[in-house]
Short mmCIF file of C-alpha atoms and ligand atoms in Angstrom, two decimals:
data_model
loop_
_atom_site.label_atom_id
_atom_site.label_comp_id
_atom_site.label_asym_id
_atom_site.label_seq_id
_atom_site.Cartn_x
_atom_site.Cartn_y
_atom_site.Cartn_z
CA MET L 18 10.50 -13.09 10.27
CA HIS L 19 7.18 -14.88 8.99
CA HIS L 20 4.03 -13.32 7.54
CA ILE L 21 1.50 -12.20 9.51
CA SER L 22 -1.13 -10.38 8.18
CA VAL L 23 -2.65 -7.36 10.19
CA LEU L 24 -6.16 -6.94 11.28
CA ARG L 25 -6.55 -9.87 9.47
CA ASP L 26 -10.57 -10.72 9.66
CA GLU L 27 -11.78 -6.56 10.74
CA LEU L 28 -10.19 -5.94 6.89
CA VAL L 29 -12.26 -8.34 4.98
CA ALA L 30 -15.51 -7.56 7.57
CA GLY L 31 -14.96 -4.49 6.37
CA LEU L 32 -16.29 -5.64 2.90
CA ASN L 33 -19.14 -6.91 3.76
CA ILE L 34 -18.81 -10.04 2.15
CA SER L 35 -23.09 -10.91 0.59
CA PRO L 36 -23.96 -14.63 1.66
CA ASP L 37 -27.37 -13.83 -1.14
CA SER L 38 -26.24 -11.74 -3.76
CA GLN L 39 -23.01 -11.76 -6.01
CA ASN L 40 -19.84 -9.75 -4.52
CA ILE L 41 -17.58 -8.58 -6.66
CA ILE L 42 -14.15 -8.23 -4.38
CA VAL L 43 -11.01 -6.85 -5.07
CA ASP L 44 -7.81 -7.29 -3.28
CA ALA L 45 -5.62 -4.39 -4.64
CA THR L 46 -2.70 -6.12 -2.74
CA LEU L 47 -2.24 -9.31 -2.58
CA GLY L 48 0.76 -9.64 -0.27
CA LEU L 49 1.59 -13.22 0.62
CA GLY L 50 -3.13 -14.01 -0.11
CA TRP L 51 -3.88 -14.29 4.17
CA HIS L 52 -6.20 -11.54 3.60
CA ALA L 53 -7.86 -13.18 0.56
CA CYS L 54 -7.82 -16.26 1.91
CA VAL L 55 -10.06 -15.01 4.56
CA ALA L 56 -12.15 -12.78 1.87
CA ILE L 57 -12.61 -16.36 -0.93
CA GLY L 58 -13.51 -18.16 2.29
CA LYS L 59 -16.88 -15.89 2.47
CA MET L 60 -17.67 -15.86 -1.37
CA LYS L 61 -19.80 -18.33 -3.34
CA LYS L 62 -19.21 -19.93 -6.82
CA TRP L 63 -20.95 -17.29 -8.30
CA ASP L 64 -19.45 -14.23 -7.03
CA ILE L 65 -15.31 -13.08 -8.49
CA PHE L 66 -12.44 -12.48 -6.75
CA ILE L 67 -9.39 -10.51 -8.24
CA GLY L 68 -6.64 -10.36 -6.51
CA ILE L 69 -3.32 -7.73 -7.61
CA ASP L 70 -0.27 -7.20 -7.45
CA ARG L 71 2.52 -5.27 -8.01
CA ASP L 72 5.82 -7.63 -7.52
CA SER L 73 5.10 -10.37 -9.45
CA GLU L 74 6.87 -12.30 -6.92
CA ASN L 75 4.37 -12.18 -4.62
CA LEU L 76 1.92 -12.47 -6.58
CA ALA L 77 3.01 -15.73 -7.40
CA ARG L 78 3.70 -16.79 -3.60
CA ALA L 79 -0.42 -15.67 -3.11
CA LYS L 80 -1.59 -18.03 -5.82
CA ALA L 81 -0.27 -20.91 -4.67
CA ILE L 82 -0.96 -20.44 -0.85
CA ILE L 83 -4.45 -19.21 -2.68
CA GLU L 84 -4.64 -22.49 -4.76
CA GLU L 85 -3.55 -24.58 -1.84
CA PHE L 86 -5.88 -23.04 0.95
CA THR L 87 -9.05 -23.43 -1.75
CA LYS L 88 -7.90 -27.54 -2.77
CA GLY L 89 -11.18 -29.45 -3.40
CA ASN L 90 -13.48 -26.78 -2.32
CA ASN L 91 -15.71 -26.66 -5.11
CA SER L 92 -17.13 -23.23 -3.70
CA ILE L 93 -14.97 -21.06 -4.54
CA PRO L 94 -15.52 -18.15 -6.70
CA ASP L 95 -14.44 -17.87 -9.96
CA MET L 96 -10.23 -16.05 -9.68
CA HIS L 97 -8.41 -13.24 -11.37
CA PHE L 98 -4.62 -12.42 -10.69
CA ILE L 99 -3.54 -9.16 -11.54
CA HIS L 100 0.49 -8.53 -11.66
CA GLY L 101 0.84 -4.27 -12.00
CA SER L 102 -0.40 -1.82 -10.07
CA PHE L 103 -3.26 -1.15 -8.48
CA ALA L 104 -3.47 2.34 -10.27
CA GLN L 105 -4.21 0.98 -13.17
CA ILE L 106 -7.68 -0.59 -11.84
CA ASP L 107 -9.58 0.03 -14.16
CA ALA L 108 -8.04 -0.61 -17.44
CA TYR L 109 -7.80 -4.39 -15.20
CA LEU L 110 -11.71 -4.23 -15.10
CA THR L 111 -12.53 -3.16 -18.45
CA GLU L 112 -10.00 -6.16 -19.54
CA LEU L 113 -12.08 -8.48 -17.93
CA HIS L 114 -15.38 -6.78 -18.73
CA ILE L 115 -16.24 -5.74 -15.05
CA SER L 116 -17.87 -2.51 -15.13
CA SER L 117 -18.87 -2.63 -10.90
CA ILE L 118 -17.50 -4.24 -7.82
CA THR L 119 -18.29 -4.55 -4.73
CA GLY L 120 -16.08 -4.05 -2.35
CA ILE L 121 -11.93 -3.33 -2.16
CA MET L 122 -9.08 -3.65 0.13
CA TYR L 123 -5.78 -2.61 0.14
CA ASP L 124 -3.01 -3.57 2.96
CA VAL L 125 -0.24 -0.73 1.43
CA GLY L 126 2.87 -0.58 1.62
CA VAL L 127 5.71 -3.94 1.98
CA SER L 128 5.15 -6.63 3.01
CA SER L 129 7.28 -7.99 5.66
CA ILE L 130 8.89 -10.58 3.23
CA HIS L 131 10.47 -8.15 1.10
CA PHE L 132 12.53 -7.05 4.24
CA ASP L 133 13.59 -10.53 4.31
CA GLU L 134 15.13 -11.51 0.98
CA TRP L 135 18.64 -10.01 0.98
CA ASP L 136 18.46 -9.11 -2.14
CA ARG L 137 15.55 -6.60 -2.71
CA GLY L 138 17.61 -3.62 -0.22
CA PHE L 139 14.00 -2.56 1.17
CA SER L 140 16.12 -3.92 4.53
CA PHE L 141 18.98 -1.99 6.29
CA ARG L 142 20.26 -4.23 8.57
CA LEU L 143 22.92 -5.73 6.06
CA ASP L 144 25.22 -4.50 3.29
CA TRP L 145 22.40 -5.57 0.40
CA PRO L 146 22.41 -3.95 -3.21
CA LEU L 147 20.26 -0.67 -2.98
CA ASP L 148 17.13 -1.84 -5.21
CA MET L 149 13.82 -1.39 -3.18
CA ARG L 150 12.03 -1.97 -6.29
CA PHE L 151 8.13 -3.76 -5.98
CA ASP L 152 8.25 -4.59 -9.73
CA ARG L 153 11.75 -6.15 -10.34
CA VAL L 154 9.87 -7.31 -13.98
CA GLY L 155 8.65 -3.97 -14.73
CA MET L 156 10.91 -0.79 -12.86
CA GLU L 157 14.43 -0.30 -14.10
CA GLU L 158 15.08 2.66 -11.77
CA THR L 159 16.25 1.28 -8.22
CA ALA L 160 16.87 3.24 -5.08
CA SER L 161 20.83 3.66 -5.95
CA HIS L 162 19.84 4.75 -9.18
CA LEU L 163 17.74 7.23 -7.01
CA ILE L 164 19.88 8.42 -5.02
CA HIS L 165 22.71 9.16 -8.36
CA SER L 166 20.14 11.20 -10.72
CA ARG L 167 18.68 13.75 -8.28
CA SER L 168 20.05 17.01 -6.96
CA GLU L 169 21.05 17.47 -3.50
CA ARG L 170 18.10 19.98 -2.83
CA GLU L 171 15.29 17.40 -4.50
CA LEU L 172 16.79 14.23 -2.25
CA PHE L 173 16.37 17.16 0.89
CA ARG L 174 12.69 16.97 -0.41
CA ILE L 175 12.57 13.82 -0.47
CA LEU L 176 14.09 13.08 3.04
CA LYS L 177 12.03 15.46 4.62
CA ASP L 178 8.79 14.61 2.58
CA TYR L 179 8.24 10.80 2.85
CA GLY L 180 10.86 10.28 6.14
CA GLU L 181 10.12 13.83 8.11
CA GLU L 182 13.80 12.64 8.47
CA PRO L 183 14.91 16.35 10.26
CA LYS L 184 18.89 15.40 9.52
CA ALA L 185 17.51 15.96 5.78
CA PHE L 186 19.74 18.66 4.94
CA PHE L 187 23.23 17.06 6.05
CA ILE L 188 22.40 13.31 4.68
CA ALA L 189 21.65 14.66 1.42
CA LYS L 190 24.84 16.80 0.92
CA ALA L 191 26.30 13.88 1.89
CA ILE L 192 25.03 11.16 -0.01
CA VAL L 193 26.35 13.96 -3.25
CA ASP L 194 28.98 13.81 -1.29
CA ALA L 195 29.51 10.31 -1.32
CA ARG L 196 28.31 9.64 -5.13
CA LYS L 197 31.82 12.21 -6.21
CA LYS L 198 33.94 9.75 -4.92
CA SER L 199 32.43 6.55 -5.90
CA PRO L 200 29.08 5.32 -6.82
CA ILE L 201 26.80 4.05 -3.84
CA THR L 202 25.19 0.92 -4.35
CA THR L 203 24.78 -1.02 -1.13
CA THR L 204 22.38 -0.33 1.68
CA GLY L 205 25.12 -1.01 3.71
CA GLU L 206 27.51 1.90 1.63
CA LEU L 207 24.39 3.89 2.23
CA VAL L 208 23.93 3.57 5.93
CA GLN L 209 27.12 4.33 6.68
CA ILE L 210 26.84 7.77 4.64
CA ILE L 211 23.62 8.45 6.61
CA GLU L 212 24.91 7.79 9.84
CA GLN L 213 28.25 9.37 9.73
CA SER L 214 26.09 12.91 8.65
CA SER L 215 23.07 12.31 11.31
CA PHE L 216 24.52 11.34 14.27
CA ASP L 217 20.92 9.17 14.72
CA LYS L 218 20.84 5.67 14.92
CA LYS L 219 16.94 6.13 13.88
CA SER L 220 17.65 7.99 10.84
CA PRO L 221 18.18 5.01 8.52
CA VAL L 222 15.10 3.96 8.80
CA ARG L 223 13.21 7.16 8.00
CA VAL L 224 15.99 7.71 5.03
CA PHE L 225 14.65 3.23 3.85
CA GLN L 226 11.01 4.64 4.19
CA ALA L 227 11.36 7.65 1.11
CA LEU L 228 13.88 6.68 -0.64
CA ARG L 229 11.49 3.83 -0.87
CA ILE L 230 8.04 5.63 -1.31
CA GLU L 231 9.87 7.83 -3.78
CA LEU L 232 10.80 4.93 -6.02
CA ASN L 233 7.70 3.25 -6.23
CA GLN L 234 6.20 6.48 -6.20
CA GLU L 235 3.28 4.51 -3.51
CA PHE L 236 1.38 8.09 -2.65
CA ALA L 237 0.78 8.49 -6.45
CA HIS L 238 -0.46 5.50 -6.88
CA ILE L 239 -2.85 4.96 -3.83
CA GLU L 240 -4.60 8.22 -4.65
CA GLU L 241 -4.37 7.18 -7.85
CA SER L 242 -6.51 3.69 -7.08
CA LEU L 243 -8.76 5.13 -4.34
CA GLN L 244 -10.38 7.59 -6.78
CA LYS L 245 -11.03 5.04 -9.57
CA ALA L 246 -11.88 3.01 -7.08
CA VAL L 247 -14.69 5.17 -5.43
CA ARG L 248 -16.20 5.62 -9.58
CA LEU L 249 -15.98 2.05 -10.06
CA LEU L 250 -18.02 0.82 -6.55
CA ALA L 251 -21.16 -0.75 -6.90
CA PRO L 252 -23.92 0.99 -4.68
CA ASN L 253 -22.78 0.01 -0.55
CA GLY L 254 -19.84 -1.24 -2.14
CA ARG L 255 -16.94 -0.67 0.03
CA ILE L 256 -13.82 0.38 0.41
CA ALA L 257 -11.28 -0.89 2.87
CA VAL L 258 -7.94 0.77 3.44
CA ILE L 259 -4.87 -0.72 5.77
CA SER L 260 -1.69 1.98 6.37
CA PHE L 261 1.22 1.76 7.72
CA HIS L 262 1.74 5.29 8.43
CA SER L 263 0.88 8.62 9.92
CA LEU L 264 2.13 9.92 6.05
CA GLU L 265 0.04 7.02 3.81
CA ASP L 266 -2.80 7.08 6.55
CA ARG L 267 -3.13 11.18 5.60
CA VAL L 268 -3.47 10.55 1.82
CA VAL L 269 -5.65 7.67 1.99
CA LYS L 270 -7.95 9.46 4.56
CA GLN L 271 -7.28 13.30 2.43
CA THR L 272 -8.65 11.25 -0.70
CA PHE L 273 -11.76 9.98 0.70
CA ALA L 274 -12.05 13.30 2.23
CA GLN L 275 -13.00 14.50 -1.23
CA PHE L 276 -15.98 12.58 -1.71
CA GLU L 277 -17.47 12.83 2.19
CA LYS L 278 -19.03 16.24 1.27
CA ASP L 279 -22.69 16.57 1.40
CA GLU L 280 -23.47 19.14 -1.55
CA ILE L 281 -25.46 21.52 -0.41
CA ASP L 282 -27.98 23.57 -1.83
CA ASP L 283 -26.76 27.45 -1.03
CA PHE L 284 -30.57 29.45 -1.22
CA THR L 285 -31.81 26.72 0.22
CA GLY L 286 -29.58 24.83 2.94
CA GLN L 287 -30.57 21.78 2.07
CA THR L 288 -28.64 19.41 1.01
CA LYS L 289 -28.59 18.63 -3.05
CA LYS L 290 -26.72 15.10 -3.03
CA PRO L 291 -25.80 13.61 -0.16
CA ALA L 292 -22.22 12.50 -0.50
CA VAL L 293 -20.32 10.08 -2.36
CA LEU L 294 -19.11 8.12 0.14
CA LYS L 295 -20.26 7.63 3.80
CA ARG L 296 -17.35 6.50 7.04
CA VAL L 297 -18.54 3.26 8.37
CA ASN L 298 -16.54 4.24 11.20
CA LYS L 299 -16.03 7.55 12.76
CA LYS L 300 -12.48 6.65 13.89
CA PRO L 301 -10.69 4.65 11.55
CA ILE L 302 -10.04 0.71 13.00
CA LEU L 303 -6.92 -0.12 15.29
CA PRO L 304 -5.23 -3.48 15.73
CA THR L 305 -5.62 -4.42 19.34
CA GLU L 306 -3.30 -4.94 22.15
CA GLU L 307 -3.01 -8.53 22.03
CA GLU L 308 -2.49 -8.24 17.96
CA ILE L 309 0.56 -5.26 18.71
CA GLN L 310 2.05 -8.21 21.12
CA ASN L 311 1.48 -10.69 18.75
CA ASN L 312 2.96 -9.06 15.81
CA PRO L 313 4.93 -5.61 16.53
CA ARG L 314 4.39 -4.82 12.67
CA SER L 315 0.88 -4.14 13.07
CA ARG L 316 1.78 -1.84 16.44
CA SER L 317 1.06 2.12 13.37
CA ALA L 318 -1.39 0.38 11.30
CA LYS L 319 -5.16 1.97 10.54
CA LEU L 320 -7.96 0.81 8.82
CA ARG L 321 -10.30 2.77 7.52
CA ILE L 322 -13.60 1.47 5.69
CA VAL L 323 -15.61 3.55 3.90
CA GLN L 324 -19.54 2.92 2.21
CA LYS L 325 -20.52 4.69 -1.68
CA GLN L 326 -23.95 5.88 -0.97
CA SER L 327 -24.57 8.21 -3.48
CA ASP L 328 -23.35 8.05 -7.73
CA TYR L 329 -20.34 9.09 -9.05
C1 LIG D 28 1.61 -5.58 3.31
S1 LIG D 28 1.88 -6.10 1.50
C2 LIG D 28 0.05 -7.05 1.77
C3 LIG D 28 -0.34 -8.59 2.53
C4 LIG D 28 -1.40 -9.91 2.02
N1 LIG D 28 -3.30 -8.15 2.51
C5 LIG D 28 -1.32 -10.55 2.87
O1 LIG D 28 -2.46 -10.97 3.57
O2 LIG D 28 -0.29 -10.97 2.95
C6 LIG D 28 1.67 -5.55 0.60
C7 LIG D 28 1.60 -5.76 -1.02
O3 LIG D 28 1.24 -4.90 -1.73
C8 LIG D 28 1.78 -4.90 -2.90
N2 LIG D 28 1.58 -2.44 -3.22
C9 LIG D 28 2.23 -2.26 -2.81
N3 LIG D 28 1.80 -1.03 -3.76
C10 LIG D 28 1.11 -2.06 -4.98
C11 LIG D 28 0.90 -1.40 -5.64
N4 LIG D 28 0.49 0.19 -6.56
N5 LIG D 28 0.44 -2.08 -6.40
C12 LIG D 28 -0.58 -3.47 -6.11
N6 LIG D 28 0.32 -3.70 -5.53
C13 LIG D 28 0.99 -3.12 -4.07
C14 LIG D 28 3.17 -5.54 -2.62
O4 LIG D 28 4.08 -6.41 -3.67
C15 LIG D 28 3.07 -6.25 -0.88
O5 LIG D 28 3.29 -7.52 -2.06
#
């Protein structure tokens, strides 16, 4: 499967890149760099672009694609590429001596290349090592380690909270019973355990999603990064986020909601301080029918854009 980026123009348009003033733009999830190329195409020589990915293999691919895209163009922005989680966005910017940014975009989750690479263990379709780490350099724990180190109750919680798996109880029990007999090290072994305990063909997709989210601490990283991004945004700066399922979208929506309320004087009823963030679109932006047809993976994507309107 070739990676096609979702809501490509809409995500970048959300950043409101200015043709006149300096833009300092962060792509927090470079992936293969397709959204980044659209953003860089709108930027000027005096702008700064910072690309981050937790996966060093994707980071290297994105760099190559962006280099190819910008070859021969001498009005490209100053570019920096960082391997690490977007949760540490503040530290990366401090290192670059950058104190505020005009826009940051996120396209969270896995890239289709993660599913295509046999040895990454994100896909349950074939019998591959049960890995699922976004960062094979910096992380030691794999999904196989995870299912051996958590209690039955913890596994149940993970499957329930991050997979919304109706048969979580039976699957957690089956995993614990199976691991007593022999280690579970491949995706195929896990799929067999899931299917034999849930009798539901849809369970593997939900269980794999849940394990991936827990292993990579995806929601905690998103929340931490968005909180920091709000602080780092310059006045009128924008955050644009694409999420891929309802649980992920909830984290984004709830984190933004903390900054979307005016501070009201309870005596006068007047606004003391306007909300830090305002929504650019009332409702999230969804892919068109045409995009969904061309790229079924975009089906559940939602794009939220906010703008900073007061100090924080
Ligand atoms: C859907 S892809 C992004 C695709 C990209 N927008 C493009 O156009 O090619 C998501 C990327 O985010 C990365 N990622 C996931 N969690 C991350 C995190 N906490 N920090 C940085 N990158 C992360 C993944 O490794 C993956 O490469």
